mmCIF file of C-alpha atoms (C1' of nucleotides) in Angstrom:
data_model
loop_
_atom_site.group_PDB
_atom_site.id
_atom_site.type_symbol
_atom_site.label_atom_id
_atom_site.label_comp_id
_atom_site.label_asym_id
_atom_site.label_seq_id
_atom_site.Cartn_x
_atom_site.Cartn_y
_atom_site.Cartn_z
ATOM 1 C CA MET A 1003 200.051 7.752 90.321
ATOM 2 C CA ILE A 1004 197.456 10.467 90.074
ATOM 3 C CA SER A 1005 194.087 10.343 88.317
ATOM 4 C CA SER A 1006 193.996 12.210 85.043
ATOM 5 C CA ALA A 1007 191.178 14.416 86.323
ATOM 6 C CA ILE A 1008 193.325 15.662 89.171
ATOM 7 C CA LEU A 1009 196.300 16.033 86.882
ATOM 8 C CA ASP A 1010 194.282 18.140 84.446
ATOM 9 C CA GLN A 1011 193.074 20.288 87.282
ATOM 10 C CA ARG A 1012 196.616 20.808 88.557
ATOM 11 C CA MET A 1013 197.928 21.657 85.105
ATOM 12 C CA GLU A 1014 195.134 24.147 84.595
ATOM 13 C CA HIS A 1015 195.963 25.755 87.933
ATOM 14 C CA PHE A 1016 199.600 25.839 86.896
ATOM 15 C CA ARG A 1017 198.810 27.568 83.618
ATOM 16 C CA ALA A 1018 196.606 30.097 85.343
ATOM 17 C CA ARG A 1019 199.142 30.852 88.033
ATOM 18 C CA CYS A 1020 201.916 31.372 85.479
ATOM 19 C CA ALA A 1021 199.749 33.886 83.645
ATOM 20 C CA GLU A 1022 198.872 35.569 86.932
ATOM 21 C CA LEU A 1023 202.516 35.997 87.875
ATOM 22 C CA GLY A 1024 203.812 36.811 84.425
ATOM 23 C CA LEU A 1025 205.895 33.658 84.290
ATOM 24 C CA ALA A 1026 206.777 32.554 80.787
ATOM 25 C CA TYR A 1027 204.908 29.392 79.901
ATOM 26 C CA THR A 1028 207.822 27.458 78.451
ATOM 27 C CA HIS A 1029 207.844 23.904 77.242
ATOM 28 C CA GLN A 1030 210.397 22.971 79.922
ATOM 29 C CA ARG A 1031 208.258 24.406 82.699
ATOM 30 C CA MET A 1032 205.184 22.605 81.498
ATOM 31 C CA ILE A 1033 206.953 19.250 81.317
ATOM 32 C CA ILE A 1034 208.656 19.760 84.674
ATOM 33 C CA TYR A 1035 205.449 20.690 86.415
ATOM 34 C CA ARG A 1036 203.602 17.828 84.809
ATOM 35 C CA ALA A 1037 206.221 15.412 86.109
ATOM 36 C CA LEU A 1038 205.721 16.822 89.594
ATOM 37 C CA ALA A 1039 201.961 16.985 89.407
ATOM 38 C CA SER A 1040 201.541 13.456 88.132
ATOM 39 C CA SER A 1041 203.526 11.926 90.950
ATOM 40 C CA ASP A 1042 202.466 11.216 94.480
ATOM 41 C CA SER A 1043 205.812 9.783 95.510
ATOM 42 C CA HIS A 1044 207.433 13.086 96.465
ATOM 43 C CA PRO A 1045 210.299 12.974 94.017
ATOM 44 C CA THR A 1046 213.689 14.577 94.377
ATOM 45 C CA PRO A 1047 214.958 17.163 91.866
ATOM 46 C CA GLU A 1048 217.175 14.439 90.427
ATOM 47 C CA GLY A 1049 214.145 12.172 89.988
ATOM 48 C CA ILE A 1050 212.239 14.886 88.177
ATOM 49 C CA PHE A 1051 215.281 15.535 86.023
ATOM 50 C CA GLU A 1052 215.464 11.877 85.003
ATOM 51 C CA GLN A 1053 211.822 11.801 84.101
ATOM 52 C CA VAL A 1054 211.803 15.085 82.200
ATOM 53 C CA ARG A 1055 214.888 14.027 80.321
ATOM 54 C CA ARG A 1056 212.906 11.332 78.543
ATOM 55 C CA GLU A 1057 210.848 14.027 76.862
ATOM 56 C CA ILE A 1058 213.459 16.775 76.672
ATOM 57 C CA PRO A 1059 216.879 15.119 76.440
ATOM 58 C CA SER A 1060 218.655 18.476 76.408
ATOM 59 C CA ILE A 1061 217.145 19.652 79.717
ATOM 60 C CA SER A 1062 219.676 20.645 82.326
ATOM 61 C CA LEU A 1063 219.556 19.848 86.013
ATOM 62 C CA GLY A 1064 220.100 23.527 86.764
ATOM 63 C CA THR A 1065 216.881 24.372 84.961
ATOM 64 C CA VAL A 1066 215.014 21.806 87.007
ATOM 65 C CA TYR A 1067 216.332 23.322 90.224
ATOM 66 C CA LYS A 1068 215.579 26.859 89.119
ATOM 67 C CA ASN A 1069 212.018 25.992 88.224
ATOM 68 C CA ILE A 1070 211.376 23.993 91.363
ATOM 69 C CA HIS A 1071 212.400 27.105 93.229
ATOM 70 C CA THR A 1072 210.173 29.298 91.100
ATOM 71 C CA PHE A 1073 207.190 26.966 91.520
ATOM 72 C CA THR A 1074 207.682 26.783 95.266
ATOM 73 C CA GLU A 1075 207.713 30.560 95.526
ATOM 74 C CA ALA A 1076 204.583 30.674 93.396
ATOM 75 C CA GLY A 1077 202.813 28.352 95.801
ATOM 76 C CA LEU A 1078 202.518 25.653 93.155
ATOM 77 C CA LEU A 1079 204.670 23.244 95.110
ATOM 78 C CA ARG A 1080 205.662 22.467 98.662
ATOM 79 C CA GLU A 1081 208.807 21.084 100.134
ATOM 80 C CA VAL A 1082 208.057 17.945 102.123
ATOM 81 C CA ASN A 1083 211.171 18.493 104.212
ATOM 82 C CA LEU A 1084 211.505 22.109 105.227
ATOM 83 C CA LEU A 1085 214.641 21.246 107.174
ATOM 84 C CA HIS A 1086 216.569 19.537 104.441
ATOM 85 C CA ASP A 1087 219.414 22.072 104.384
ATOM 86 C CA SER A 1088 221.318 20.435 107.163
ATOM 87 C CA LEU A 1089 221.038 17.685 109.723
ATOM 88 C CA ARG A 1090 219.186 18.586 112.931
ATOM 89 C CA LEU A 1091 219.636 16.576 116.060
ATOM 90 C CA ASP A 1092 217.506 15.734 119.029
ATOM 91 C CA ALA A 1093 218.751 14.178 122.235
ATOM 92 C CA ASN A 1094 215.261 14.159 123.705
ATOM 93 C CA LEU A 1095 214.227 10.561 123.141
ATOM 94 C CA GLY A 1096 210.770 10.905 124.628
ATOM 95 C CA ASN A 1097 207.666 11.563 122.567
ATOM 96 C CA HIS A 1098 207.106 15.168 121.667
ATOM 97 C CA HIS A 1099 206.045 17.326 118.755
ATOM 98 C CA HIS A 1100 207.903 19.904 116.724
ATOM 99 C CA PHE A 1101 207.022 23.416 115.706
ATOM 100 C CA VAL A 1102 209.106 24.527 112.714
ATOM 101 C CA CYS A 1103 209.399 28.196 111.867
ATOM 102 C CA VAL A 1104 209.034 28.626 108.133
ATOM 103 C CA ARG A 1105 211.118 31.793 108.263
ATOM 104 C CA CYS A 1106 214.163 30.947 110.354
ATOM 105 C CA LYS A 1107 213.818 27.152 110.473
ATOM 106 C CA ALA A 1108 214.088 27.083 114.244
ATOM 107 C CA VAL A 1109 212.569 23.970 115.780
ATOM 108 C CA THR A 1110 210.678 24.280 119.057
ATOM 109 C CA ASP A 1111 209.592 21.302 121.095
ATOM 110 C CA ILE A 1112 205.918 20.987 121.908
ATOM 111 C CA PRO A 1113 205.151 18.634 124.819
ATOM 112 C CA GLU A 1114 203.245 15.533 123.856
ATOM 113 C CA LYS A 1115 200.289 16.395 126.078
ATOM 114 C CA ASP A 1116 199.752 19.761 124.380
ATOM 115 C CA VAL A 1117 198.378 18.067 121.277
ATOM 116 C CA ALA A 1118 195.394 15.734 121.073
ATOM 117 C CA PRO A 1119 196.641 12.155 120.737
ATOM 118 C CA LEU A 1120 197.594 11.125 117.228
ATOM 119 C CA ARG A 1121 195.278 8.319 116.376
ATOM 120 C CA LEU A 1122 194.824 6.421 113.147
ATOM 121 C CA LYS A 1123 191.167 6.205 112.203
ATOM 122 C CA HIS A 1124 191.998 3.995 109.270
ATOM 123 C CA PRO A 1125 194.657 1.292 109.127
ATOM 124 C CA LEU A 1126 197.856 2.048 107.255
ATOM 125 C CA PRO A 1127 198.274 0.515 103.796
ATOM 126 C CA ASP A 1128 198.880 -3.240 103.898
ATOM 127 C CA GLY A 1129 202.262 -4.269 105.195
ATOM 128 C CA PHE A 1130 203.205 -0.893 106.623
ATOM 129 C CA VAL A 1131 204.569 -0.959 110.166
ATOM 130 C CA LEU A 1132 204.305 2.119 112.341
ATOM 131 C CA HIS A 1133 207.127 2.900 114.762
ATOM 132 C CA ARG A 1134 206.087 6.285 116.023
ATOM 133 C CA ALA A 1135 204.180 9.395 115.134
ATOM 134 C CA ALA A 1136 204.481 13.074 115.879
ATOM 135 C CA ALA A 1137 202.879 16.293 114.798
ATOM 136 C CA GLU A 1138 204.795 18.735 112.660
ATOM 137 C CA LEU A 1139 203.457 22.209 113.258
ATOM 138 C CA LEU A 1140 204.430 24.826 110.702
ATOM 139 C CA GLY A 1141 204.257 28.533 111.249
ATOM 140 C CA VAL A 1142 206.226 31.525 112.412
ATOM 141 C CA CYS A 1143 208.062 31.638 115.705
ATOM 142 C CA ALA A 1144 207.726 34.483 118.161
ATOM 143 C CA SER A 1145 210.890 36.292 117.223
ATOM 144 C CA CYS A 1146 210.224 36.156 113.486
ATOM 145 C CA ALA A 1147 206.632 37.235 114.006
ATOM 146 C CA ALA A 1148 207.818 40.155 116.100
ATOM 147 C CA SER A 1149 210.256 41.320 113.458
ATOM 148 C CA GLU A 1150 207.759 41.078 110.590
ATOM 149 C CA PRO A 1151 204.204 41.866 111.647
ATOM 150 C CA ASP A 1152 202.810 40.830 108.238
ATOM 151 C CA LEU A 1153 203.505 37.249 109.048
ATOM 152 C CA GLN A 1154 201.177 37.192 111.989
ATOM 153 C CA THR A 1155 198.110 36.798 109.813
ATOM 154 C CA GLY A 1156 199.286 33.525 108.366
ATOM 155 C CA SER A 1157 198.679 34.956 104.888
ATOM 156 C CA SER A 1158 202.072 34.817 103.312
ATOM 157 C CA MET B 1247 218.169 24.880 127.982
ATOM 158 C CA ILE B 1248 217.764 21.672 129.870
ATOM 159 C CA SER B 1249 217.552 21.160 133.615
ATOM 160 C CA SER B 1250 220.688 19.779 135.186
ATOM 161 C CA ALA B 1251 218.781 16.788 136.519
ATOM 162 C CA ILE B 1252 217.753 15.760 133.021
ATOM 163 C CA LEU B 1253 221.223 16.463 131.707
ATOM 164 C CA ASP B 1254 222.786 14.239 134.382
ATOM 165 C CA GLN B 1255 220.340 11.510 133.546
ATOM 166 C CA ARG B 1256 221.147 11.752 129.855
ATOM 167 C CA MET B 1257 224.876 11.720 130.492
ATOM 168 C CA GLU B 1258 224.525 8.673 132.697
ATOM 169 C CA HIS B 1259 222.548 6.923 130.007
ATOM 170 C CA PHE B 1260 225.212 7.906 127.501
ATOM 171 C CA ARG B 1261 227.992 6.465 129.639
ATOM 172 C CA ALA B 1262 226.084 3.248 130.186
ATOM 173 C CA ARG B 1263 225.257 2.828 126.528
ATOM 174 C CA CYS B 1264 228.892 3.369 125.500
ATOM 175 C CA ALA B 1265 229.963 0.628 127.911
ATOM 176 C CA GLU B 1266 227.193 -1.612 126.628
ATOM 177 C CA LEU B 1267 228.299 -1.231 123.026
ATOM 178 C CA GLY B 1268 232.012 -1.232 123.666
ATOM 179 C CA LEU B 1269 232.391 2.353 122.473
ATOM 180 C CA ALA B 1270 235.483 4.083 123.742
ATOM 181 C CA TYR B 1271 234.546 6.735 126.250
ATOM 182 C CA THR B 1272 236.725 9.523 124.905
ATOM 183 C CA HIS B 1273 236.872 13.086 126.067
ATOM 184 C CA GLN B 1274 235.668 14.294 122.666
ATOM 185 C CA ARG B 1275 232.637 12.014 122.751
ATOM 186 C CA MET B 1276 231.695 13.105 126.215
ATOM 187 C CA ILE B 1277 231.889 16.803 125.336
ATOM 188 C CA ILE B 1278 230.050 16.321 122.054
ATOM 189 C CA TYR B 1279 227.259 14.368 123.654
ATOM 190 C CA ARG B 1280 226.974 16.850 126.475
ATOM 191 C CA ALA B 1281 226.605 19.667 123.970
ATOM 192 C CA LEU B 1282 223.793 17.745 122.312
ATOM 193 C CA ALA B 1283 222.131 16.644 125.514
ATOM 194 C CA SER B 1284 222.108 20.095 127.073
ATOM 195 C CA SER B 1285 220.372 21.709 124.136
ATOM 196 C CA ASP B 1286 216.711 21.653 123.218
ATOM 197 C CA SER B 1287 217.155 23.754 120.101
ATOM 198 C CA HIS B 1288 217.963 20.880 117.746
ATOM 199 C CA PRO B 1289 221.390 22.037 116.710
ATOM 200 C CA THR B 1290 223.164 21.323 113.447
ATOM 201 C CA PRO B 1291 226.516 19.490 113.352
ATOM 202 C CA GLU B 1292 228.139 22.841 112.685
ATOM 203 C CA GLY B 1293 226.459 24.300 115.780
ATOM 204 C CA ILE B 1294 227.706 21.450 117.933
ATOM 205 C CA PHE B 1295 231.152 21.879 116.459
ATOM 206 C CA GLU B 1296 231.208 25.570 117.393
ATOM 207 C CA GLN B 1297 230.143 24.813 120.920
ATOM 208 C CA VAL B 1298 232.527 21.908 121.473
ATOM 209 C CA ARG B 1299 235.355 23.952 120.071
ATOM 210 C CA ARG B 1300 235.208 26.262 123.069
ATOM 211 C CA GLU B 1301 236.260 23.364 125.272
ATOM 212 C CA ILE B 1302 238.376 21.426 122.799
ATOM 213 C CA PRO B 1303 239.854 23.914 120.335
ATOM 214 C CA SER B 1304 241.556 21.163 118.369
ATOM 215 C CA ILE B 1305 238.351 19.233 117.672
ATOM 216 C CA SER B 1306 237.629 18.603 114.015
ATOM 217 C CA LEU B 1307 234.314 18.847 112.268
ATOM 218 C CA GLY B 1308 234.854 15.367 110.868
ATOM 219 C CA THR B 1309 234.988 13.962 114.377
ATOM 220 C CA VAL B 1310 231.724 15.676 115.223
ATOM 221 C CA TYR B 1311 230.063 14.151 112.182
ATOM 222 C CA LYS B 1312 231.464 10.711 112.858
ATOM 223 C CA ASN B 1313 230.251 10.749 116.432
ATOM 224 C CA ILE B 1314 226.842 12.086 115.586
ATOM 225 C CA HIS B 1315 226.533 9.129 113.278
ATOM 226 C CA THR B 1316 227.754 6.729 115.946
ATOM 227 C CA PHE B 1317 225.365 8.147 118.547
ATOM 228 C CA THR B 1318 222.436 7.966 116.178
ATOM 229 C CA GLU B 1319 223.158 4.316 115.444
ATOM 230 C CA ALA B 1320 223.424 3.695 119.170
ATOM 231 C CA GLY B 1321 219.975 5.164 119.705
ATOM 232 C CA LEU B 1322 221.394 8.011 121.763
ATOM 233 C CA LEU B 1323 220.234 10.608 119.302
ATOM 234 C CA ARG B 1324 217.574 11.148 116.689
ATOM 235 C CA GLU B 1325 217.559 13.089 113.478
ATOM 236 C CA VAL B 1326 214.765 15.639 113.496
ATOM 237 C CA ASN B 1327 214.691 15.606 109.705
ATOM 238 C CA LEU B 1328 214.930 12.093 108.381
ATOM 239 C CA LEU B 1329 214.654 13.439 104.856
ATOM 240 C CA HIS B 1330 217.441 15.960 104.948
ATOM 241 C CA ASP B 1331 219.528 14.239 102.276
ATOM 242 C CA SER B 1332 217.774 15.882 99.398
ATOM 243 C CA LEU B 1333 214.822 18.071 98.625
ATOM 244 C CA ARG B 1334 211.461 16.285 98.337
ATOM 245 C CA LEU B 1335 208.571 17.873 96.547
ATOM 246 C CA ASP B 1336 204.836 17.718 96.858
ATOM 247 C CA ALA B 1337 202.396 19.052 94.298
ATOM 248 C CA ASN B 1338 199.443 18.008 96.440
ATOM 249 C CA LEU B 1339 198.503 21.282 98.072
ATOM 250 C CA GLY B 1340 195.638 19.887 100.120
ATOM 251 C CA ASN B 1341 195.988 18.791 103.727
ATOM 252 C CA HIS B 1342 197.365 15.335 104.190
ATOM 253 C CA HIS B 1343 199.794 13.417 106.354
ATOM 254 C CA HIS B 1344 203.049 11.687 105.533
ATOM 255 C CA PHE B 1345 204.344 8.256 106.327
ATOM 256 C CA VAL B 1346 208.136 8.128 106.045
ATOM 257 C CA CYS B 1347 209.906 4.801 105.753
ATOM 258 C CA VAL B 1348 212.937 4.818 108.016
ATOM 259 C CA ARG B 1349 214.650 2.301 105.770
ATOM 260 C CA CYS B 1350 214.222 3.577 102.237
ATOM 261 C CA LYS B 1351 212.996 7.107 102.990
ATOM 262 C CA ALA B 1352 209.977 6.694 100.744
ATOM 263 C CA VAL B 1353 207.161 9.083 101.603
ATOM 264 C CA THR B 1354 203.596 7.860 101.375
ATOM 265 C CA ASP B 1355 200.613 10.157 101.588
ATOM 266 C CA ILE B 1356 198.032 9.433 104.253
ATOM 267 C CA PRO B 1357 194.654 11.070 103.654
ATOM 268 C CA GLU B 1358 193.720 13.711 106.176
ATOM 269 C CA LYS B 1359 190.631 11.832 107.301
ATOM 270 C CA ASP B 1360 192.615 8.720 108.207
ATOM 271 C CA VAL B 1361 194.086 10.438 111.248
ATOM 272 C CA ALA B 1362 192.192 11.957 114.168
ATOM 273 C CA PRO B 1363 192.198 15.756 113.802
ATOM 274 C CA LEU B 1364 195.340 17.463 115.052
ATOM 275 C CA ARG B 1365 194.177 19.698 117.821
ATOM 276 C CA LEU B 1366 196.181 21.847 120.206
ATOM 277 C CA LYS B 1367 195.091 21.260 123.786
ATOM 278 C CA HIS B 1368 197.400 23.989 124.982
ATOM 279 C CA PRO B 1369 198.160 27.266 123.235
ATOM 280 C CA LEU B 1370 201.490 27.610 121.476
ATOM 281 C CA PRO B 1371 204.179 29.656 123.189
ATOM 282 C CA ASP B 1372 203.470 33.393 123.164
ATOM 283 C CA GLY B 1373 203.835 35.043 119.791
ATOM 284 C CA PHE B 1374 203.932 31.843 117.771
ATOM 285 C CA VAL B 1375 201.640 31.757 114.742
ATOM 286 C CA LEU B 1376 200.473 28.442 113.355
ATOM 287 C CA HIS B 1377 200.060 28.072 109.597
ATOM 288 C CA ARG B 1378 199.335 24.409 109.319
ATOM 289 C CA ALA B 1379 199.902 21.060 110.944
ATOM 290 C CA ALA B 1380 200.359 17.519 109.773
ATOM 291 C CA ALA B 1381 201.256 14.182 111.244
ATOM 292 C CA GLU B 1382 204.583 12.616 110.452
ATOM 293 C CA LEU B 1383 204.305 8.863 110.775
ATOM 294 C CA LEU B 1384 207.561 6.946 110.972
ATOM 295 C CA GLY B 1385 207.955 3.277 110.318
ATOM 296 C CA VAL B 1386 208.721 0.746 107.649
ATOM 297 C CA CYS B 1387 206.929 0.637 104.330
ATOM 298 C CA ALA B 1388 205.428 -2.530 102.908
ATOM 299 C CA SER B 1389 208.234 -3.347 100.534
ATOM 300 C CA CYS B 1390 210.980 -2.842 103.121
ATOM 301 C CA ALA B 1391 209.037 -4.854 105.687
ATOM 302 C CA ALA B 1392 208.628 -7.662 103.170
ATOM 303 C CA SER B 1393 212.322 -7.795 102.410
ATOM 304 C CA GLU B 1394 213.402 -7.753 106.056
ATOM 305 C CA PRO B 1395 210.964 -9.533 108.369
ATOM 306 C CA ASP B 1396 212.867 -8.406 111.480
ATOM 307 C CA LEU B 1397 211.660 -4.897 110.973
ATOM 308 C CA GLN B 1398 208.036 -5.835 111.373
ATOM 309 C CA THR B 1399 208.264 -5.881 115.143
ATOM 310 C CA GLY B 1400 209.197 -2.258 115.377
ATOM 311 C CA SER B 1401 212.082 -3.225 117.644
ATOM 312 C CA SER B 1402 215.043 -1.878 115.829
ATOM 313 C "C1'" DT C 268 249.403 -4.352 123.508
ATOM 314 C "C1'" DT C 269 245.593 -4.083 120.530
ATOM 315 C "C1'" DA C 270 241.713 -2.085 118.895
ATOM 316 C "C1'" DT C 271 239.470 2.067 118.355
ATOM 317 C "C1'" DC C 272 239.308 6.988 117.760
ATOM 318 C "C1'" DT C 273 240.973 11.625 116.368
ATOM 319 C "C1'" DG C 274 242.553 15.213 113.218
ATOM 320 C "C1'" DC C 275 243.587 16.431 108.791
ATOM 321 C "C1'" DA C 276 242.787 16.861 104.079
ATOM 322 C "C1'" DA C 277 240.775 15.341 100.017
ATOM 323 C "C1'" DA C 278 236.822 13.852 97.689
ATOM 324 C "C1'" DG C 279 231.701 13.407 96.965
ATOM 325 C "C1'" DC C 280 227.112 14.661 96.719
ATOM 326 C "C1'" DC C 281 223.425 18.279 96.285
ATOM 327 C "C1'" DT C 282 222.390 22.836 95.075
ATOM 328 C "C1'" DT C 283 223.223 27.581 93.516
ATOM 329 C "C1'" DT C 284 225.133 31.001 90.501
ATOM 330 C "C1'" DG C 285 226.795 33.614 86.298
ATOM 331 C "C1'" DC C 286 226.772 34.167 81.656
ATOM 332 C "C1'" DG C 287 225.678 34.168 76.674
ATOM 333 C "C1'" DC C 288 222.242 32.302 73.515
ATOM 334 C "C1'" DA C 289 217.405 31.035 72.703
ATOM 335 C "C1'" DG C 290 212.685 31.525 73.271
ATOM 336 C "C1'" DA C 291 208.298 33.718 75.088
ATOM 337 C "C1'" DT C 292 205.483 37.799 75.239
ATOM 338 C "C1'" DA D 1008 211.836 44.131 70.085
ATOM 339 C "C1'" DT D 1009 212.286 43.283 74.774
ATOM 340 C "C1'" DC D 1010 212.480 40.665 78.533
ATOM 341 C "C1'" DT D 1011 212.708 36.292 80.622
ATOM 342 C "C1'" DG D 1012 214.334 31.624 80.680
ATOM 343 C "C1'" DC D 1013 217.559 27.811 79.210
ATOM 344 C "C1'" DG D 1014 221.873 25.219 79.009
ATOM 345 C "C1'" DC D 1015 226.403 24.955 80.383
ATOM 346 C "C1'" DA D 1016 230.033 25.004 83.520
ATOM 347 C "C1'" DA D 1017 232.038 26.572 87.565
ATOM 348 C "C1'" DA D 1018 231.617 27.365 92.397
ATOM 349 C "C1'" DG D 1019 229.647 26.713 97.102
ATOM 350 C "C1'" DG D 1020 227.979 24.247 101.190
ATOM 351 C "C1'" DC D 1021 227.277 20.072 103.763
ATOM 352 C "C1'" DT D 1022 228.864 15.494 104.632
ATOM 353 C "C1'" DT D 1023 231.733 11.381 104.054
ATOM 354 C "C1'" DT D 1024 236.015 8.969 103.568
ATOM 355 C "C1'" DG D 1025 241.024 7.417 104.057
ATOM 356 C "C1'" DC D 1026 244.926 7.515 106.465
ATOM 357 C "C1'" DA D 1027 248.655 8.139 110.014
ATOM 358 C "C1'" DG D 1028 249.354 9.316 114.638
ATOM 359 C "C1'" DA D 1029 247.163 9.332 119.315
ATOM 360 C "C1'" DT D 1030 244.234 7.433 122.896
ATOM 361 C "C1'" DA D 1031 241.230 4.090 125.400
ATOM 362 C "C1'" DA D 1032 240.601 -0.670 126.824
#
DNA sequence: TTATCTGCAAAGCCTTTGCGCAGAT
DNA sequence: ATCTGCGCAAAGGCTTTGCAGATAA
């Protein structure tokens, strides 16, 4: 759960951003975004749907999906798993990092030694057991950057 | 592409592991694994299917999926995107890291300051543009660890 | 020979899309 | 009043499943 101060701040940002982009401030959108903003458990669309349903029984799953998409485009939301479209496989069993292109979703291996060692400065929450760790680098790959110079600034 | 020395090594390991687990060493499996092991581009099942098809035109996509699953269970393969089943959302737009439970797929936020700063010691490949970076920590969450003590060793 | 695997086809999610009515600006 | 968004239902893509014939052990 999220503190109510942070929630208020997020909802205010949401309201402002809707106005900025000319997005209609509908009841459904407000409830959907509040469900997202008050969670720190990285819910699925289905999970949001279930929660929103308690307040708006007539809500449809399609509306939830459409708005998640809208919010993501508006920069109000991020996908935790950029590569969720389809399974991606790796036969390289050694430690290495991944660079994921946000445009074309290509994954490029980055050798372990090219990144400063991942080190926990604080222990994990009680009872958590770490198996392994890697860096996920997000950006634009060379061929996408070449084909769309705007992307090179990192200001999307 | 992968050097032929590494490919040979991977294929040998594959053969040995099949024997070890009593997996039938079929032609299809060999070709499928070779397609995986000779790529460093993290192909999708569909991509593997297309490639294998050139050598075994009668191969079916179902067989590719089944074997990918078998290989993953055997530890011969890893999924790049553990969370590909369904979209996961994050309304926390600040920098933070993620701990992903390999059992239940729960995602837990790790504050940015709890991990040593992610720093590139080597530049990215030419033309690549970095937007942001985060650590992906894989392991078992507290509630899964509690319900299955075996997992606490990290030796799965 | 016996157990396992393959190919095929059907079914099962998750997600997107199109359309007519309802609601926001 | 106009434009955008919502609910519904159908369709689309990725993945899994069941079964009969084929192949490895």
